[in-house]
Short mmCIF file of C-alpha atoms in Angstrom, two decimals:
data_model
loop_
_atom_site.label_atom_id
_atom_site.label_comp_id
_atom_site.label_asym_id
_atom_site.label_seq_id
_atom_site.Cartn_x
_atom_site.Cartn_y
_atom_site.Cartn_z
CA UNK N 1 87.47 -41.12 -20.61
CA UNK N 2 84.30 -41.06 -22.77
CA UNK N 3 82.98 -37.62 -23.66
CA UNK N 4 79.37 -36.76 -22.87
CA UNK N 5 78.30 -34.85 -25.96
CA UNK N 6 75.09 -32.78 -26.10
CA UNK N 7 73.49 -35.61 -28.08
CA UNK N 8 74.40 -38.18 -25.42
CA UNK N 9 73.11 -35.80 -22.76
CA UNK N 10 69.75 -35.54 -24.56
CA UNK N 11 69.51 -39.33 -24.78
CA UNK N 12 70.30 -39.63 -21.06
CA UNK N 13 67.68 -37.03 -20.20
CA UNK N 14 65.07 -38.75 -22.37
CA UNK N 15 65.82 -42.06 -20.63
CA UNK N 16 65.52 -40.44 -17.21
CA UNK N 17 62.21 -38.86 -18.15
CA UNK N 18 60.90 -42.20 -19.39
CA UNK N 19 61.85 -43.89 -16.13
CA UNK N 20 60.40 -40.98 -14.17
CA UNK N 21 57.12 -41.27 -16.07
CA UNK N 22 56.80 -44.89 -15.02
CA UNK N 23 57.48 -43.95 -11.41
CA UNK N 24 55.07 -40.99 -11.56
CA UNK N 25 52.14 -43.39 -11.39
CA UNK N 26 53.18 -44.03 -7.80
CA UNK N 27 53.69 -47.24 -5.85
CA UNK N 28 51.24 -50.11 -6.04
CA UNK N 29 50.09 -51.63 -2.76
CA UNK N 30 47.94 -54.53 -1.62
CA UNK N 31 44.94 -54.01 0.65
CA UNK N 32 41.88 -55.90 1.91
CA UNK N 33 38.54 -54.16 2.40
CA UNK N 34 37.60 -56.04 5.56
CA UNK N 35 34.59 -53.71 5.85
CA UNK N 36 32.36 -52.64 3.01
CA UNK N 37 28.93 -51.85 1.64
CA UNK N 38 29.01 -53.97 -1.53
CA UNK N 39 25.95 -56.06 -2.41
CA UNK N 40 28.21 -58.79 -3.80
CA UNK N 41 29.82 -60.37 -0.72
CA UNK N 42 32.83 -61.52 -2.73
CA UNK N 43 33.80 -57.88 -3.21
CA UNK N 44 34.22 -57.46 0.56
CA UNK N 45 37.09 -59.15 2.42
CA UNK N 46 38.80 -59.27 -0.95
CA UNK N 47 42.39 -58.60 -1.96
CA UNK N 48 42.88 -55.51 -4.13
CA UNK N 49 45.84 -54.01 -5.95
CA UNK N 50 45.80 -50.26 -5.21
CA UNK N 51 47.54 -47.42 -7.04
CA UNK N 52 48.46 -45.17 -4.13
CA UNK N 53 48.75 -42.03 -6.24
CA UNK N 54 45.33 -42.28 -7.88
CA UNK N 55 43.34 -44.65 -5.65
CA UNK N 56 42.49 -46.83 -8.66
CA UNK N 57 42.08 -50.51 -7.80
CA UNK N 58 42.30 -53.90 -9.48
CA UNK N 59 40.26 -56.72 -7.97
CA UNK N 60 42.39 -59.81 -7.32
CA UNK N 61 39.93 -62.05 -5.50
CA UNK N 62 37.99 -62.95 -2.38
CA UNK N 63 40.17 -64.07 0.54
CA UNK N 64 37.57 -66.53 2.00
CA UNK N 65 38.16 -65.01 5.48
CA UNK N 66 35.74 -62.60 7.15
CA UNK N 67 37.95 -60.03 8.91
CA UNK N 68 41.43 -60.05 7.36
CA UNK N 69 42.78 -56.86 8.95
CA UNK N 70 46.54 -57.02 8.40
CA UNK N 71 48.87 -57.67 5.47
CA UNK N 72 52.65 -57.92 5.21
CA UNK N 73 55.15 -59.03 2.58
CA UNK N 74 57.90 -61.41 3.70
CA UNK N 75 61.43 -60.63 2.41
CA UNK N 76 60.92 -63.38 -0.19
CA UNK N 77 57.76 -61.64 -1.48
CA UNK N 78 55.25 -64.03 0.10
CA UNK N 79 52.08 -62.25 1.28
CA UNK N 80 50.71 -63.01 4.74
CA UNK N 81 47.85 -61.67 6.84
CA UNK N 82 46.05 -61.83 10.18
CA UNK N 83 42.32 -62.57 10.42
CA UNK N 84 40.61 -61.24 13.55
CA UNK N 85 37.31 -63.09 13.17
CA UNK N 86 38.89 -66.57 13.25
CA UNK N 87 42.22 -65.60 14.93
CA UNK N 88 44.15 -67.16 12.05
CA UNK N 89 47.51 -66.27 10.53
CA UNK N 90 47.23 -66.88 6.79
CA UNK N 91 49.16 -66.93 3.55
CA UNK N 92 47.45 -64.94 0.78
CA UNK N 93 47.80 -65.63 -2.92
CA UNK N 94 48.78 -62.51 -4.87
CA UNK N 95 47.30 -64.18 -7.96
CA UNK N 96 43.86 -65.31 -6.76
CA UNK N 97 43.42 -63.49 -3.43
CA UNK N 98 42.56 -66.73 -1.62
CA UNK N 99 44.00 -67.08 1.88
CA UNK N 100 44.89 -70.32 3.66
CA UNK N 101 46.07 -70.92 7.24
CA UNK N 102 49.81 -71.14 7.73
CA UNK N 103 50.72 -74.63 8.83
CA UNK N 104 48.08 -76.31 6.65
CA UNK N 105 44.47 -76.10 5.58
CA UNK N 106 43.18 -77.52 8.89
CA UNK N 107 45.18 -75.10 11.03
CA UNK N 108 42.50 -72.43 11.55
CA UNK N 109 42.32 -70.56 14.89
CA UNK N 110 46.10 -70.99 14.99
CA UNK N 111 47.08 -67.83 16.92
CA UNK N 112 46.54 -69.36 20.35
CA UNK N 113 44.51 -66.37 21.60
CA UNK N 114 40.89 -66.05 22.68
CA UNK N 115 38.40 -66.46 19.86
CA UNK N 116 35.78 -64.40 21.66
CA UNK N 117 37.77 -61.18 21.92
CA UNK N 118 38.26 -58.72 19.06
CA UNK N 119 41.89 -57.58 18.89
CA UNK N 120 42.18 -55.48 15.68
CA UNK N 121 45.47 -56.50 14.07
CA UNK N 122 48.28 -54.87 12.12
CA UNK N 123 51.38 -56.65 10.87
CA UNK N 124 54.90 -56.12 9.48
CA UNK N 125 58.08 -58.06 8.73
CA UNK N 126 61.60 -56.96 9.59
CA UNK N 127 64.68 -57.53 7.45
CA UNK N 128 65.36 -60.94 9.02
CA UNK N 129 61.89 -62.18 8.14
CA UNK N 130 60.54 -61.97 11.70
CA UNK N 131 56.80 -61.26 11.75
CA UNK N 132 55.41 -58.76 14.27
CA UNK N 133 51.68 -58.38 14.92
CA UNK N 134 50.14 -55.43 16.78
CA UNK N 135 46.75 -55.15 18.49
CA UNK N 136 45.25 -51.71 19.07
CA UNK N 137 42.83 -53.14 21.65
CA UNK N 138 45.43 -55.06 23.68
CA UNK N 139 47.90 -52.23 22.99
CA UNK N 140 50.81 -54.62 22.65
CA UNK N 141 53.02 -56.43 20.16
CA UNK N 142 53.29 -60.11 19.39
CA UNK N 143 55.88 -62.26 17.67
CA UNK N 144 54.20 -64.50 15.10
CA UNK N 145 55.48 -67.99 14.32
CA UNK N 146 54.78 -68.18 10.60
CA UNK N 147 55.09 -71.96 10.54
CA UNK N 148 52.37 -72.54 13.13
CA UNK N 149 50.61 -69.15 13.31
CA UNK N 150 50.99 -68.90 17.07
CA UNK N 151 51.36 -65.45 18.65
CA UNK N 152 53.65 -64.74 21.61
CA UNK N 153 53.27 -61.44 23.45
CA UNK N 154 56.53 -59.47 23.72
CA UNK N 155 55.41 -57.62 26.86
CA UNK N 156 52.41 -57.26 29.15
CA UNK N 157 49.12 -56.06 27.71
CA UNK N 158 49.00 -52.28 27.45
CA UNK N 159 52.78 -51.90 27.12
CA UNK N 160 52.50 -49.77 23.97
CA UNK N 161 50.52 -47.15 25.87
CA UNK N 162 48.56 -46.25 22.74
CA UNK N 163 45.97 -47.94 20.48
CA UNK N 164 48.34 -48.56 17.56
CA UNK N 165 46.45 -50.24 14.75
CA UNK N 166 49.32 -51.03 12.35
CA UNK N 167 53.12 -50.83 12.17
CA UNK N 168 55.67 -50.33 9.40
CA UNK N 169 59.34 -51.32 9.55
CA UNK N 170 62.26 -50.03 7.50
CA UNK N 171 65.72 -51.09 8.61
CA UNK N 172 65.86 -50.37 12.34
CA UNK N 173 63.09 -47.77 12.19
CA UNK N 174 59.62 -48.83 13.32
CA UNK N 175 56.51 -46.66 13.15
CA UNK N 176 52.92 -47.13 14.25
CA UNK N 177 49.65 -45.41 13.40
CA UNK N 178 46.93 -44.98 16.01
CA UNK N 179 43.20 -45.51 15.59
CA UNK N 180 41.42 -42.45 14.27
CA UNK N 181 38.08 -42.36 16.07
CA UNK N 182 37.05 -43.17 19.63
CA UNK N 183 35.44 -46.56 20.08
CA UNK N 184 34.26 -48.92 22.77
CA UNK N 185 37.67 -50.57 22.96
CA UNK N 186 40.14 -47.77 22.28
CA UNK N 187 40.39 -43.97 22.44
CA UNK N 188 41.01 -41.87 19.36
CA UNK N 189 44.71 -41.50 18.56
CA UNK N 190 45.15 -40.19 15.00
CA UNK N 191 48.91 -39.95 15.51
CA UNK N 192 52.20 -41.36 14.29
CA UNK N 193 54.34 -43.20 16.84
CA UNK N 194 57.87 -44.57 17.04
CA UNK N 195 57.78 -48.18 18.23
CA UNK N 196 60.39 -50.22 20.11
CA UNK N 197 60.11 -53.87 19.06
CA UNK N 198 62.26 -55.19 21.90
CA UNK N 199 60.08 -54.04 24.79
CA UNK N 200 56.82 -53.23 22.94
CA UNK N 201 56.72 -49.56 23.92
CA UNK N 202 55.93 -46.49 21.84
CA UNK N 203 56.79 -42.80 21.69
CA UNK N 204 54.56 -40.14 20.18
CA UNK N 205 55.98 -38.38 17.10
CA UNK N 206 53.01 -36.17 16.31
CA UNK N 207 49.43 -35.91 15.06
CA UNK N 208 48.53 -36.73 11.47
CA UNK N 209 46.93 -33.31 11.18
CA UNK N 210 43.99 -31.80 9.35
CA UNK N 211 44.45 -33.59 6.03
CA UNK N 212 43.63 -36.92 7.68
CA UNK N 213 39.83 -37.11 7.97
CA UNK N 214 38.26 -39.02 10.89
CA UNK N 215 38.78 -42.75 10.42
CA UNK N 216 38.53 -46.07 12.21
CA UNK N 217 41.52 -48.36 11.70
CA UNK N 218 44.34 -47.96 9.21
CA UNK N 219 47.06 -49.76 7.29
CA UNK N 220 50.65 -48.46 7.32
CA UNK N 221 53.57 -49.39 5.04
CA UNK N 222 56.80 -48.16 3.46
CA UNK N 223 57.32 -48.20 -0.27
CA UNK N 224 60.61 -49.34 -1.79
CA UNK N 225 62.02 -45.80 -1.67
CA UNK N 226 61.37 -45.34 2.07
CA UNK N 227 58.23 -43.21 1.77
CA UNK N 228 55.64 -43.96 4.48
CA UNK N 229 52.02 -44.45 3.34
CA UNK N 230 48.74 -45.13 5.11
CA UNK N 231 45.22 -46.16 4.12
CA UNK N 232 42.45 -45.22 6.53
CA UNK N 233 39.12 -47.07 6.84
CA UNK N 234 36.29 -44.50 6.86
CA UNK N 235 33.28 -46.82 6.79
CA UNK N 236 30.75 -46.06 9.54
CA UNK N 237 32.45 -42.91 10.79
CA UNK N 238 30.33 -39.98 11.91
CA UNK N 239 28.14 -38.93 9.00
CA UNK N 240 28.14 -42.13 6.99
CA UNK N 241 30.30 -44.45 4.89
CA UNK N 242 33.14 -42.69 3.07
CA UNK N 243 35.91 -43.82 0.71
CA UNK N 244 39.16 -44.89 2.33
CA UNK N 245 41.83 -42.19 2.28
CA UNK N 246 45.38 -42.67 1.05
CA UNK N 247 47.92 -40.61 3.00
CA UNK N 248 51.64 -39.96 2.70
CA UNK N 249 53.21 -39.36 6.11
CA UNK N 250 56.25 -37.36 7.20
CA UNK N 251 58.14 -39.60 9.62
CA UNK N 252 59.81 -36.67 11.39
CA UNK N 253 56.62 -34.80 12.31
CA UNK N 254 53.76 -37.27 11.82
CA UNK N 255 51.98 -34.86 9.47
CA UNK N 256 49.93 -36.56 6.75
CA UNK N 257 49.28 -35.37 3.22
CA UNK N 258 46.11 -36.63 1.55
CA UNK N 259 46.97 -38.11 -1.84
CA UNK N 260 43.81 -39.87 -3.06
CA UNK N 261 40.67 -41.79 -2.11
CA UNK N 262 39.92 -45.43 -2.80
CA UNK N 263 37.26 -48.07 -2.10
CA UNK N 264 35.36 -48.20 1.18
CA UNK N 265 36.58 -50.20 4.17
CA UNK N 266 40.31 -50.77 3.55
CA UNK N 267 42.27 -51.04 6.81
CA UNK N 268 45.35 -52.98 5.69
CA UNK N 269 48.27 -52.04 3.48
CA UNK N 270 51.53 -53.56 2.28
CA UNK N 271 53.61 -52.28 -0.61
CA UNK N 272 57.03 -53.90 -0.71
CA UNK N 273 59.15 -56.45 1.18
CA UNK N 274 61.26 -55.00 4.02
CA UNK N 275 63.64 -52.26 2.86
CA UNK N 276 66.52 -50.27 4.32
CA UNK N 277 68.18 -53.54 5.28
CA UNK N 278 71.70 -52.65 4.09
CA UNK N 279 71.50 -48.85 3.79
CA UNK N 280 69.96 -46.08 5.86
CA UNK N 281 69.07 -46.45 9.52
CA UNK N 282 70.52 -49.89 10.13
CA UNK N 283 73.60 -49.02 12.17
CA UNK N 284 72.01 -49.73 15.53
CA UNK N 285 72.46 -46.24 16.97
CA UNK N 286 68.84 -45.19 16.77
CA UNK N 287 66.59 -43.67 14.14
CA UNK N 288 67.20 -40.29 12.61
CA UNK N 289 70.84 -39.75 13.58
CA UNK N 290 73.05 -37.77 11.14
CA UNK N 291 74.98 -40.85 9.99
CA UNK N 292 71.89 -42.54 8.63
CA UNK N 293 71.23 -42.57 4.92
CA UNK N 294 68.25 -40.66 3.57
CA UNK N 295 65.96 -42.29 1.03
CA UNK N 296 65.07 -40.08 -1.93
CA UNK N 297 61.42 -40.63 -2.90
CA UNK N 298 61.91 -40.51 -6.67
CA UNK N 299 58.21 -41.07 -7.25
CA UNK N 300 57.56 -37.58 -5.88
CA UNK N 301 57.99 -34.30 -7.76
CA UNK N 302 60.89 -33.12 -5.53
CA UNK N 303 62.63 -36.44 -6.02
CA UNK N 304 62.29 -36.27 -9.80
CA UNK N 305 63.55 -32.69 -9.94
CA UNK N 306 66.47 -33.59 -7.69
CA UNK N 307 67.53 -36.47 -9.93
CA UNK N 308 67.15 -34.39 -13.07
CA UNK N 309 69.31 -31.62 -11.61
CA UNK N 310 71.99 -34.13 -10.69
CA UNK N 311 72.11 -35.59 -14.18
CA UNK N 312 71.91 -32.17 -15.84
CA UNK N 313 74.69 -30.79 -13.65
CA UNK N 314 76.96 -33.76 -14.35
CA UNK N 315 76.34 -33.40 -18.10
CA UNK N 316 77.05 -29.67 -18.16
CA UNK N 317 80.22 -30.05 -16.11
CA UNK N 318 81.47 -32.82 -18.38
CA UNK N 319 80.68 -30.89 -21.58
CA UNK N 320 82.44 -27.77 -20.29
CA UNK N 321 85.50 -29.71 -19.15
CA UNK N 322 85.93 -31.40 -22.52
CA UNK N 323 85.43 -28.14 -24.41
CA UNK N 324 87.95 -26.12 -22.40
#
């Protein structure tokens, strides 16, 4: 058995700290500011790369659609979205930001739903690559055919029982975030919900709490470590236009922690392809049971300290055992 000397332990610790430093910057997500107050129209309805820890953004490019409200990464890394203005499912370039209808350039209005009705979309993929689209106005879920763009309702309109504006999926766990301010089409519901994809119903987990300022719609997504994030659109809320807020959400209570602010009008978020597909809550016996694995968010301070203690403890034990 190799001996872990103090020198080797120091090298291991330095490596861990270097990796931790890269993770400290936080996950990077994609979002579209489908609302905005920019003079340059190509800076609204554009795709942005967003540092969720700092709120700093990198402009990728204009999408060419006028109300791209939902984003989701397929298991193969392809980025897709749902445009409410034209009722079009699209593929979005992560290099240029340009979006094009799935099924071909001439396949606009491909959802098969009414063009005249606003629906307010959110979107997520599961581990099998099935696309689910949610509407906070119709309060229901749709299956999306990503070859044609057509939506098929899973249940009758209103089945969710809450105006859920986006969903996030990890393994067999599905969560939804409600709209944050009352509107003509939906009541205020600044809450986290558990969502059943089979029958398009929802169960309240809890309110986001005081750290979530009033908002309109929101984007919701898991990062690769199983941490749940949200971006809330705060343009045209009571009192004016405010920067979008970045929140980290506790999936057991619904409580949100404000992390940063970013550009105005972002109501979509995706961070990583579906996760938890082989570990964690994927055993089919429901979310949160004791047999499920627990993701350690190593990009958080507790996660970093936990990993450092594990490595330090292993090193000390090994040094003592070899010196005895």
